[in-house]
Amino acid sequence: MRDPYEVLGVARDASQDQIKKAYRKLAKQLHPDTHPGDTKVEDRFKQVSAAYAILSDPEMRQRYDRGEVDASGQERPQWRFRQPHGADAGAGGFAGGFNVEDILGDLFGGRFGAGRGAMRARGRDVSYTVRIGFEESARGGKRRVTLGGGRSLDVAIPEGIEDGQSIRLKGQGEPGIGGGPAGDALIRVQVEPHPVFTRDGSNLRMELPVTLAEAVVGAKVEVPTLDGPVTMTVPAGSNTGDTLRLRGKGIRRRGASGRGDQYVRLKVVLPRKPDDELGTFVRDWAQRHPYKVR
């Protein structure tokens, strides 16, 4: 991977605020949703996100600057050098324990000296993105994901997963070097918006239109939930902005028991074309019952 400073276009002494601003600007320009089907832009977006993951974490940034991790955040492989068996170390050896095969292996991808003290390193992690529906994120499920090399896996979607969270698949990344362990596959989840619900942690929020009569005199109305429609009581004298709660109709709390709640915000809607009778009634009523709202 390229140097993360170069990817984000910032100096090595850039402040965290400058790094954040550079990332936001690039992420907005390169987001896959604004370039559907453009794999080059998607790859660039992944590079920018990976670079920001390194530089936005002060500790990880320091480790990268010190050369302890590479541009993907992986530990840099530690080379092992064989001790010489003789005064001059024999063919390929150096006094002090260095071995020419190991050095050449560093230059040529570890191909020299394979099986004879060659480098062992963990494979790189790889990242993928999967889009799921809002209800699937709430209930959980399974989704088939195609990994590198055409491999397909059925990935379990945890109940209650949120947009932007990742699922780690151990050992499904790039193969290790010299017999080292394989890296992991990180499946980043993008949750599609819902036409009715928005998520607030483990709670759900929605807006429910009600008629003038339902708001003034009260009514029992049908309300959608993730489990299907339920009947809810609108109290008499309700107004736009009043919020009612349906207990336990939200999303299951990850790592805890029970579900969140569903909050229903009322919105009083008048007829599109009020008739003369309604207009006359309201005018007469307003003259007898004036009140201030501003």
CSV table of C-alpha atoms in Angstrom, one decimal:
chain,number,residue,atom,x,y,z
A,1,MET,CA,0.0,0.0,0.0
A,2,ARG,CA,1.1,3.6,-0.6
A,3,ASP,CA,2.2,5.8,2.2
A,4,PRO,CA,-0.9,7.0,4.1
A,5,TYR,CA,0.4,10.6,4.2
A,6,GLU,CA,0.7,10.6,0.5
A,7,VAL,CA,-2.8,9.0,0.1
A,8,LEU,CA,-4.4,11.7,2.1
A,9,GLY,CA,-2.2,14.4,0.7
A,10,VAL,CA,-1.0,15.7,4.0
A,11,ALA,CA,2.5,16.5,5.4
A,12,ARG,CA,4.1,14.1,7.9
A,13,ASP,CA,3.8,16.8,10.6
A,14,ALA,CA,0.1,17.5,9.9
A,15,SER,CA,-2.2,17.9,12.9
A,16,GLN,CA,-5.0,15.5,13.7
A,17,ASP,CA,-7.5,18.2,12.6
A,18,GLN,CA,-5.8,18.6,9.3
A,19,ILE,CA,-5.8,14.8,8.7
A,20,LYS,CA,-9.5,14.6,9.6
A,21,LYS,CA,-10.3,17.5,7.2
A,22,ALA,CA,-8.3,15.9,4.4
A,23,TYR,CA,-10.1,12.6,4.9
A,24,ARG,CA,-13.6,14.1,4.9
A,25,LYS,CA,-12.9,16.0,1.7
A,26,LEU,CA,-11.6,12.9,-0.1
A,27,ALA,CA,-14.3,10.6,1.3
A,28,LYS,CA,-17.0,12.9,0.1
A,29,GLN,CA,-15.5,13.0,-3.4
A,30,LEU,CA,-14.8,9.3,-3.6
A,31,HIS,CA,-17.8,7.7,-1.8
A,32,PRO,CA,-19.0,4.6,-3.9
A,33,ASP,CA,-22.6,5.7,-3.6
A,34,THR,CA,-21.8,8.8,-5.8
A,35,HIS,CA,-19.8,6.7,-8.3
A,36,PRO,CA,-21.9,3.5,-8.7
A,37,GLY,CA,-20.0,0.8,-10.6
A,38,ASP,CA,-16.7,2.7,-10.8
A,39,THR,CA,-14.2,0.1,-9.3
A,40,LYS,CA,-11.3,2.5,-9.6
A,41,VAL,CA,-13.0,5.1,-7.4
A,42,GLU,CA,-14.1,2.4,-5.0
A,43,ASP,CA,-10.5,1.2,-4.7
A,44,ARG,CA,-9.3,4.7,-4.2
A,45,PHE,CA,-12.0,5.2,-1.5
A,46,LYS,CA,-10.7,2.0,0.3
A,47,GLN,CA,-7.1,3.4,0.2
A,48,VAL,CA,-8.2,6.7,1.7
A,49,SER,CA,-10.2,4.9,4.4
A,50,ALA,CA,-7.3,2.6,5.2
A,51,ALA,CA,-4.9,5.6,5.4
A,52,TYR,CA,-7.2,7.4,7.7
A,53,ALA,CA,-7.5,4.4,9.9
A,54,ILE,CA,-3.7,4.5,10.4
A,55,LEU,CA,-3.2,8.3,10.9
A,56,SER,CA,-6.4,9.0,12.9
A,57,ASP,CA,-5.1,6.8,15.7
A,58,PRO,CA,-2.3,8.7,17.4
A,59,GLU,CA,-0.7,5.5,18.8
A,60,MET,CA,-0.9,3.7,15.4
A,61,ARG,CA,0.4,6.8,13.7
A,62,GLN,CA,3.5,6.8,16.0
A,63,ARG,CA,4.1,3.2,15.3
A,64,TYR,CA,3.9,3.7,11.6
A,65,ASP,CA,6.3,6.7,11.8
A,66,ARG,CA,8.7,4.5,13.8
A,67,GLY,CA,8.5,1.7,11.1
A,68,GLU,CA,6.9,-0.8,13.5
A,69,VAL,CA,3.8,-1.3,11.3
A,70,ASP,CA,3.4,-1.0,7.5
A,71,ALA,CA,0.9,1.2,5.5
A,72,SER,CA,-1.9,-1.4,6.1
A,73,GLY,CA,-1.4,-1.4,9.8
A,74,GLN,CA,0.2,-4.8,9.9
A,75,GLU,CA,3.3,-5.6,12.0
A,76,ARG,CA,6.4,-5.5,10.0
A,77,PRO,CA,7.9,-9.0,9.7
A,78,GLN,CA,10.8,-9.8,11.9
A,79,TRP,CA,13.7,-11.4,10.0
A,80,ARG,CA,15.6,-14.3,11.5
A,81,PHE,CA,19.2,-14.8,10.7
A,82,ARG,CA,21.1,-18.1,11.1
A,83,GLN,CA,24.3,-18.1,13.1
A,84,PRO,CA,27.4,-19.2,11.0
A,85,HIS,CA,28.8,-22.7,11.7
A,86,GLY,CA,32.4,-21.7,10.9
A,87,ALA,CA,34.7,-18.9,11.2
A,88,ASP,CA,33.6,-17.5,7.9
A,89,ALA,CA,30.0,-18.8,8.1
A,90,GLY,CA,30.5,-21.0,5.0
A,91,ALA,CA,28.8,-20.4,1.7
A,92,GLY,CA,26.5,-17.4,1.8
A,93,GLY,CA,27.2,-16.6,5.5
A,94,PHE,CA,28.6,-13.5,7.2
A,95,ALA,CA,30.4,-13.1,10.4
A,96,GLY,CA,28.0,-11.8,13.0
A,97,GLY,CA,25.2,-14.2,12.0
A,98,PHE,CA,23.8,-12.6,8.9
A,99,ASN,CA,23.0,-14.9,6.0
A,100,VAL,CA,23.0,-13.7,2.4
A,101,GLU,CA,19.9,-15.9,1.5
A,102,ASP,CA,17.9,-14.1,4.2
A,103,ILE,CA,19.0,-10.7,2.8
A,104,LEU,CA,18.2,-11.7,-0.7
A,105,GLY,CA,14.8,-13.0,0.5
A,106,ASP,CA,14.0,-9.5,1.8
A,107,LEU,CA,14.8,-8.0,-1.6
A,108,PHE,CA,13.0,-10.7,-3.6
A,109,GLY,CA,9.8,-11.4,-1.7
A,110,GLY,CA,11.2,-14.2,0.6
A,111,ARG,CA,11.8,-16.6,-2.3
A,112,PHE,CA,15.4,-17.3,-1.3
A,113,GLY,CA,16.1,-19.8,1.4
A,114,ALA,CA,12.5,-21.1,1.5
A,115,GLY,CA,12.3,-23.7,4.2
A,116,ARG,CA,15.8,-22.9,5.5
A,117,GLY,CA,15.1,-20.2,8.0
A,118,ALA,CA,13.2,-18.0,5.6
A,119,MET,CA,10.8,-15.3,6.8
A,120,ARG,CA,7.6,-16.2,8.5
A,121,ALA,CA,5.0,-13.4,8.5
A,122,ARG,CA,1.2,-13.1,8.9
A,123,GLY,CA,-0.7,-12.5,5.7
A,124,ARG,CA,-2.4,-9.2,5.1
A,125,ASP,CA,-6.0,-8.5,6.1
A,126,VAL,CA,-8.4,-7.8,3.2
A,127,SER,CA,-11.5,-5.6,3.3
A,128,TYR,CA,-14.8,-6.1,1.6
A,129,THR,CA,-18.1,-4.2,1.7
A,130,VAL,CA,-21.6,-5.7,1.8
A,131,ARG,CA,-24.9,-3.8,1.7
A,132,ILE,CA,-27.8,-5.1,3.7
A,133,GLY,CA,-31.4,-4.0,4.3
A,134,PHE,CA,-32.4,-2.1,7.4
A,135,GLU,CA,-34.5,-4.9,8.7
A,136,GLU,CA,-31.8,-7.5,8.1
A,137,SER,CA,-29.4,-5.4,10.2
A,138,ALA,CA,-32.0,-5.4,13.0
A,139,ARG,CA,-32.9,-9.1,12.9
A,140,GLY,CA,-29.6,-10.6,11.7
A,141,GLY,CA,-29.3,-13.3,9.1
A,142,LYS,CA,-26.9,-14.7,6.6
A,143,ARG,CA,-25.3,-13.2,3.5
A,144,ARG,CA,-23.2,-14.9,0.8
A,145,VAL,CA,-20.0,-12.9,0.2
A,146,THR,CA,-17.5,-13.5,-2.6
A,147,LEU,CA,-13.9,-13.2,-1.4
A,148,GLY,CA,-10.7,-13.1,-3.3
A,149,GLY,CA,-10.0,-15.8,-5.8
A,150,GLY,CA,-13.8,-16.3,-6.3
A,151,ARG,CA,-14.3,-18.0,-3.0
A,152,SER,CA,-17.7,-17.6,-1.5
A,153,LEU,CA,-18.7,-17.8,2.1
A,154,ASP,CA,-22.0,-17.6,4.0
A,155,VAL,CA,-21.4,-14.8,6.5
A,156,ALA,CA,-23.6,-14.6,9.6
A,157,ILE,CA,-24.9,-11.1,10.1
A,158,PRO,CA,-25.2,-10.4,13.8
A,159,GLU,CA,-28.5,-9.2,15.1
A,160,GLY,CA,-28.4,-5.4,15.7
A,161,ILE,CA,-25.3,-4.7,13.7
A,162,GLU,CA,-24.9,-1.0,12.8
A,163,ASP,CA,-24.0,0.8,9.6
A,164,GLY,CA,-20.2,1.0,9.3
A,165,GLN,CA,-19.4,-1.9,11.6
A,166,SER,CA,-17.2,-4.8,10.4
A,167,ILE,CA,-17.4,-8.5,10.7
A,168,ARG,CA,-14.0,-10.2,11.1
A,169,LEU,CA,-13.5,-13.6,9.4
A,170,LYS,CA,-10.4,-15.2,10.9
A,171,GLY,CA,-7.9,-16.7,8.5
A,172,GLN,CA,-9.8,-15.6,5.4
A,173,GLY,CA,-7.4,-12.9,4.3
A,174,GLU,CA,-4.2,-13.2,2.3
A,175,PRO,CA,-2.0,-16.3,2.9
A,176,GLY,CA,0.9,-16.0,5.3
A,177,ILE,CA,4.5,-15.8,4.1
A,178,GLY,CA,6.9,-18.7,4.8
A,179,GLY,CA,4.2,-20.8,6.5
A,180,GLY,CA,3.0,-17.9,8.6
A,181,PRO,CA,-0.7,-17.6,9.5
A,182,ALA,CA,-3.2,-16.1,7.0
A,183,GLY,CA,-4.6,-12.7,7.5
A,184,ASP,CA,-8.3,-12.0,8.2
A,185,ALA,CA,-11.1,-10.8,6.0
A,186,LEU,CA,-13.0,-7.7,7.3
A,187,ILE,CA,-16.6,-7.4,6.0
A,188,ARG,CA,-17.7,-3.8,6.4
A,189,VAL,CA,-21.5,-3.5,6.6
A,190,GLN,CA,-23.4,-0.7,4.9
A,191,VAL,CA,-27.1,-0.6,6.0
A,192,GLU,CA,-29.6,0.8,3.5
A,193,PRO,CA,-32.0,3.5,4.9
A,194,HIS,CA,-35.5,2.5,5.8
A,195,PRO,CA,-38.5,4.5,4.4
A,196,VAL,CA,-40.1,4.8,7.8
A,197,PHE,CA,-37.6,4.1,10.6
A,198,THR,CA,-34.4,5.7,11.6
A,199,ARG,CA,-32.1,4.2,14.2
A,200,ASP,CA,-30.9,5.8,17.5
A,201,GLY,CA,-28.7,3.2,19.1
A,202,SER,CA,-31.0,0.4,20.1
A,203,ASN,CA,-34.1,2.6,19.7
A,204,LEU,CA,-36.1,3.3,16.6
A,205,ARG,CA,-37.7,6.6,15.7
A,206,MET,CA,-40.5,7.4,13.2
A,207,GLU,CA,-43.0,10.1,12.3
A,208,LEU,CA,-46.7,9.2,12.2
A,209,PRO,CA,-49.2,11.4,10.4
A,210,VAL,CA,-52.6,11.8,12.3
A,211,THR,CA,-55.7,13.7,11.3
A,212,LEU,CA,-57.0,16.8,13.0
A,213,ALA,CA,-59.9,14.8,14.6
A,214,GLU,CA,-57.5,12.1,15.9
A,215,ALA,CA,-55.3,14.7,17.5
A,216,VAL,CA,-58.1,16.7,19.1
A,217,VAL,CA,-60.4,14.0,20.4
A,218,GLY,CA,-58.0,11.1,20.5
A,219,ALA,CA,-58.0,7.8,18.7
A,220,LYS,CA,-56.6,4.3,18.3
A,221,VAL,CA,-54.4,4.1,15.3
A,222,GLU,CA,-52.3,1.4,13.6
A,223,VAL,CA,-48.5,1.9,13.8
A,224,PRO,CA,-45.9,-0.1,11.8
A,225,THR,CA,-43.1,-1.9,13.8
A,226,LEU,CA,-40.4,-4.3,12.8
A,227,ASP,CA,-42.6,-7.1,14.1
A,228,GLY,CA,-45.7,-5.9,12.2
A,229,PRO,CA,-48.4,-3.3,12.8
A,230,VAL,CA,-49.7,-2.7,16.3
A,231,THR,CA,-52.5,-0.5,17.7
A,232,MET,CA,-51.5,2.6,19.6
A,233,THR,CA,-53.6,5.1,21.5
A,234,VAL,CA,-53.3,8.8,20.5
A,235,PRO,CA,-54.3,10.8,23.5
A,236,ALA,CA,-56.9,13.5,23.1
A,237,GLY,CA,-55.3,17.0,22.7
A,238,SER,CA,-52.2,15.7,21.0
A,239,ASN,CA,-50.2,18.0,18.9
A,240,THR,CA,-47.4,17.9,16.2
A,241,GLY,CA,-44.2,17.0,17.9
A,242,ASP,CA,-45.7,15.0,20.7
A,243,THR,CA,-43.8,11.7,21.0
A,244,LEU,CA,-45.2,8.4,22.2
A,245,ARG,CA,-43.2,5.3,23.1
A,246,LEU,CA,-43.7,1.6,22.2
A,247,ARG,CA,-41.7,-0.4,24.7
A,248,GLY,CA,-39.5,-3.2,23.5
A,249,LYS,CA,-40.2,-2.5,19.8
A,250,GLY,CA,-36.7,-1.3,19.0
A,251,ILE,CA,-33.6,-3.3,18.2
A,252,ARG,CA,-32.0,-5.9,20.4
A,253,ARG,CA,-29.1,-4.5,22.5
A,254,ARG,CA,-25.9,-6.2,21.5
A,255,GLY,CA,-24.2,-7.7,24.5
A,256,ALA,CA,-27.3,-7.1,26.7
A,257,SER,CA,-30.7,-8.6,27.1
A,258,GLY,CA,-33.9,-7.0,25.8
A,259,ARG,CA,-34.7,-4.6,23.0
A,260,GLY,CA,-34.8,-0.9,22.8
A,261,ASP,CA,-38.0,1.1,22.3
A,262,GLN,CA,-39.8,2.7,19.3
A,263,TYR,CA,-40.5,6.4,19.6
A,264,VAL,CA,-43.4,7.7,17.5
A,265,ARG,CA,-43.5,11.4,16.8
A,266,LEU,CA,-47.0,12.7,15.9
A,267,LYS,CA,-47.5,15.0,12.9
A,268,VAL,CA,-51.0,16.6,12.6
A,269,VAL,CA,-52.0,16.8,9.0
A,270,LEU,CA,-54.9,18.9,7.7
A,271,PRO,CA,-57.0,18.1,4.6
A,272,ARG,CA,-55.3,19.3,1.4
A,273,LYS,CA,-58.4,21.3,0.5
A,274,PRO,CA,-60.4,22.2,3.7
A,275,ASP,CA,-64.1,22.6,2.9
A,276,ASP,CA,-66.2,25.7,3.7
A,277,GLU,CA,-67.7,23.9,6.8
A,278,LEU,CA,-64.3,23.4,8.4
A,279,GLY,CA,-63.2,26.9,7.6
A,280,THR,CA,-66.3,28.4,9.1
A,281,PHE,CA,-66.1,26.3,12.2
A,282,VAL,CA,-62.4,27.2,12.8
A,283,ARG,CA,-63.0,30.9,12.3
A,284,ASP,CA,-65.9,30.9,14.8
A,285,TRP,CA,-64.0,28.8,17.2
A,286,ALA,CA,-60.8,31.0,17.0
A,287,GLN,CA,-62.8,34.1,17.7
A,288,ARG,CA,-64.2,32.6,20.9
A,289,HIS,CA,-61.0,30.9,22.0
A,290,PRO,CA,-57.9,33.0,21.0
A,291,TYR,CA,-54.5,31.6,22.1
A,292,LYS,CA,-50.9,32.5,21.5
A,293,VAL,CA,-48.4,30.2,19.7
A,294,ARG,CA,-45.7,32.7,18.9
